[in-house]
CSV table of C-alpha atoms in Angstrom, one decimal:
chain,number,residue,atom,x,y,z
A,1,MET,CA,2.7,-37.5,16.2
A,2,ASN,CA,4.6,-34.9,14.3
A,3,ARG,CA,8.4,-35.2,14.1
A,4,PHE,CA,8.9,-31.9,15.6
A,5,TYR,CA,7.2,-32.9,18.8
A,6,LEU,CA,10.3,-34.8,19.7
A,7,LEU,CA,12.4,-31.8,19.2
A,8,ALA,CA,10.3,-29.9,21.4
A,9,ALA,CA,10.4,-32.6,24.0
A,10,SER,CA,14.2,-32.4,24.0
A,11,LEU,CA,13.7,-28.9,25.6
A,12,VAL,CA,12.5,-30.7,28.9
A,13,SER,CA,16.0,-31.6,29.8
A,14,LEU,CA,16.8,-27.8,29.8
A,15,LEU,CA,14.1,-26.9,32.3
A,16,GLY,CA,16.1,-27.7,35.3
A,17,ALA,CA,19.2,-25.7,34.2
A,18,THR,CA,17.6,-22.2,33.5
A,19,ARG,CA,17.1,-20.9,37.1
A,20,THR,CA,18.8,-17.6,36.2
A,21,LEU,CA,19.7,-15.7,33.1
A,22,ARG,CA,23.5,-16.8,33.5
A,23,GLU,CA,22.6,-20.4,33.7
A,24,GLY,CA,20.2,-20.0,30.7
A,25,VAL,CA,22.9,-18.4,28.5
A,26,ALA,CA,25.4,-21.3,29.7
A,27,ILE,CA,23.1,-24.1,28.8
A,28,GLY,CA,21.9,-22.5,25.7
A,29,LEU,CA,25.6,-22.1,24.4
A,30,CYS,CA,26.3,-25.7,25.5
A,31,ALA,CA,23.4,-26.9,23.5
A,32,VAL,CA,24.3,-24.9,20.4
A,33,LEU,CA,27.9,-25.9,20.5
A,34,THR,CA,27.3,-29.6,21.2
A,35,ALA,CA,24.6,-30.0,18.6
A,36,SER,CA,26.6,-28.2,15.8
A,37,LEU,CA,29.8,-30.0,16.6
A,38,HIS,CA,27.8,-33.4,16.6
A,39,GLN,CA,26.4,-32.6,13.2
A,40,LEU,CA,29.6,-31.2,11.8
A,41,LEU,CA,31.7,-34.3,12.8
A,42,LEU,CA,29.0,-36.6,11.5
A,43,THR,CA,28.6,-35.3,8.1
A,44,PRO,CA,31.5,-37.3,6.5
A,45,LEU,CA,30.3,-40.4,8.1
A,46,ARG,CA,26.6,-40.2,7.2
A,47,LYS,CA,26.8,-41.9,3.7
A,48,ARG,CA,29.8,-44.0,4.4
A,49,LEU,CA,28.6,-46.2,7.4
A,50,ALA,CA,25.7,-48.6,7.6
A,51,ARG,CA,22.9,-47.6,9.8
A,52,TRP,CA,23.8,-49.5,12.9
A,53,ALA,CA,27.6,-48.4,12.7
A,54,TYR,CA,26.4,-44.8,12.3
A,55,VAL,CA,24.2,-44.9,15.3
A,56,LEU,CA,27.1,-46.4,17.2
A,57,ALA,CA,29.5,-43.7,15.9
A,58,SER,CA,27.0,-41.1,16.8
A,59,LEU,CA,26.7,-42.3,20.5
A,60,LEU,CA,30.5,-42.5,20.8
A,61,LEU,CA,31.0,-39.1,19.5
A,62,LEU,CA,28.2,-37.6,21.8
A,63,ALA,CA,29.9,-39.4,24.8
A,64,ALA,CA,33.2,-37.9,23.9
A,65,LEU,CA,31.8,-34.4,23.1
A,66,LEU,CA,29.8,-34.1,26.4
A,67,THR,CA,32.6,-35.5,28.4
A,68,CYS,CA,34.9,-32.9,27.0
A,69,LEU,CA,32.2,-30.3,27.7
A,70,GLN,CA,31.7,-31.4,31.3
A,71,LEU,CA,35.5,-31.4,32.0
A,72,GLY,CA,35.9,-28.0,30.4
A,73,LEU,CA,33.1,-26.6,32.6
A,74,ARG,CA,34.7,-28.1,35.6
A,75,ALA,CA,38.1,-26.8,34.7
A,76,TRP,CA,37.3,-23.3,33.7
A,77,LEU,CA,33.9,-22.5,35.3
A,78,LEU,CA,33.6,-24.6,38.3
A,79,PRO,CA,30.8,-22.7,40.3
A,80,LEU,CA,28.8,-22.8,37.0
A,81,ALA,CA,29.4,-26.4,36.5
A,82,ILE,CA,28.3,-27.2,40.1
A,83,THR,CA,25.0,-25.2,39.6
A,84,LEU,CA,24.3,-26.7,36.1
A,85,GLY,CA,24.8,-30.2,37.7
A,86,PRO,CA,24.1,-33.1,35.3
A,87,TYR,CA,22.0,-31.1,32.9
A,88,PRO,CA,24.7,-30.6,30.3
A,89,LEU,CA,25.1,-34.2,29.9
A,90,LEU,CA,21.4,-34.5,29.1
A,91,LEU,CA,22.0,-32.6,25.9
A,92,CYS,CA,22.8,-35.9,24.2
A,93,LEU,CA,19.1,-36.7,23.9
A,94,GLN,CA,18.5,-33.5,22.1
A,95,CYS,CA,21.5,-34.2,19.7
A,96,LEU,CA,20.2,-37.7,19.1
A,97,ALA,CA,16.8,-36.3,18.4
A,98,VAL,CA,18.0,-33.7,16.0
A,99,ASP,CA,20.1,-36.0,14.2
A,100,HIS,CA,17.3,-38.5,13.7
A,101,LEU,CA,14.7,-36.1,12.7
A,102,LEU,CA,16.5,-33.7,10.4
A,103,PRO,CA,15.9,-34.3,6.7
A,104,GLU,CA,18.7,-34.7,4.1
A,105,ARG,CA,17.8,-31.7,2.2
A,106,GLY,CA,18.1,-28.2,3.9
A,107,ARG,CA,19.6,-30.0,7.0
A,108,TRP,CA,21.9,-27.0,8.0
A,109,ARG,CA,19.3,-24.3,7.7
A,110,LEU,CA,16.8,-26.3,9.7
A,111,LEU,CA,19.5,-27.1,12.3
A,112,ALA,CA,20.4,-23.3,12.6
A,113,THR,CA,16.8,-22.5,13.0
A,114,HIS,CA,16.2,-25.2,15.7
A,115,LEU,CA,19.4,-24.2,17.6
A,116,GLY,CA,18.5,-20.4,17.5
A,117,ALA,CA,15.0,-21.3,18.8
A,118,VAL,CA,16.6,-23.5,21.6
A,119,PHE,CA,18.9,-20.6,22.6
A,120,ALA,CA,16.2,-18.1,22.6
A,121,CYS,CA,14.0,-20.5,24.7
A,122,CYS,CA,16.9,-20.8,27.2
A,123,LEU,CA,17.5,-17.1,27.5
A,124,LEU,CA,13.7,-16.4,27.9
A,125,LEU,CA,13.2,-19.2,30.5
A,126,GLY,CA,16.2,-18.0,32.4
A,127,ALA,CA,15.2,-14.3,32.4
A,128,CYS,CA,11.6,-15.0,33.2
A,129,ARG,CA,12.5,-17.5,36.0
A,130,GLN,CA,15.1,-15.0,37.6
A,131,TRP,CA,12.6,-12.2,37.4
A,132,LEU,CA,9.7,-14.3,39.0
A,133,ALA,CA,12.1,-15.6,41.8
A,134,ASN,CA,13.8,-12.3,42.6
A,135,ILE,CA,11.4,-9.6,41.9
A,136,THR,CA,8.0,-11.0,42.5
A,137,ASP,CA,9.0,-13.6,45.2
A,138,VAL,CA,7.4,-16.5,43.4
A,139,HIS,CA,9.7,-19.2,44.8
A,140,LEU,CA,8.1,-22.0,42.7
A,141,ALA,CA,9.9,-20.4,39.6
A,142,ASN,CA,13.3,-21.7,41.1
A,143,LEU,CA,12.1,-25.4,40.9
A,144,ALA,CA,11.8,-27.6,37.9
A,145,PRO,CA,7.9,-27.7,38.2
A,146,GLY,CA,7.8,-24.0,38.1
A,147,ALA,CA,9.9,-23.9,34.9
A,148,LEU,CA,7.5,-26.4,33.3
A,149,LEU,CA,4.5,-24.2,34.2
A,150,LEU,CA,6.3,-21.2,32.9
A,151,LEU,CA,7.2,-22.9,29.6
A,152,GLY,CA,3.4,-23.8,29.2
A,153,LEU,CA,2.6,-20.1,29.7
A,154,LEU,CA,5.2,-19.0,27.2
A,155,VAL,CA,3.9,-21.4,24.6
A,156,ALA,CA,0.3,-20.4,25.3
A,157,LEU,CA,1.4,-16.7,24.9
A,158,TYR,CA,3.1,-17.7,21.6
A,159,ASN,CA,0.0,-19.4,20.3
A,160,ARG,CA,-2.1,-16.4,21.3
A,161,LEU,CA,0.2,-13.9,19.6
A,162,ARG,CA,0.5,-16.0,16.4
A,163,PRO,CA,-3.0,-16.8,15.3
A,164,GLY,CA,-3.4,-18.8,12.2
A,165,PRO,CA,-6.1,-21.1,10.7
A,166,ALA,CA,-6.6,-24.3,12.4
A,167,HIS,CA,-5.6,-27.6,10.8
A,168,PRO,CA,-8.5,-29.1,9.0
A,169,ARG,CA,-8.4,-32.2,11.2
A,170,ARG,CA,-8.7,-30.0,14.3
A,171,GLN,CA,-11.5,-27.8,13.2
A,172,GLY,CA,-15.0,-28.5,14.6
A,173,LYS,CA,-17.7,-29.9,12.5
A,174,LEU,CA,-21.4,-29.2,12.8
């Protein structure tokens, strides 16, 4: 399994929180803010702590960041916090995956690319789900299984629009 499959799997926690474009923007901004702050605050600790202490510090930092995020949402944007539910707290899985999978060299550039892709996916999922639910009356789009189906269709469209040579292991043999 490629290490980037785990980063794609971290997108699954965002499927339930992107029913509308507004919710997609909110969860996308929460994901970008949480992951970037997590990496920024862990940078000085990365070489100074042992591996087990680093993992513990990462978990404690994530708990503090996401608690502050949840309290801030409840204090200033209560209706949005109620509609997002527990999904902002699930961003810790994405942050842990990002921290574990990013290489030492080119870490910030790859992190910026990943966070930009996550934000774009949140916007695209939110806009498509809102359009499908409100304009075309496909009520399955408001549910999490509808988001999973829509994500599969978007990935299929991306693969169709971006043709490339198949990996040598996946090519057929005569």
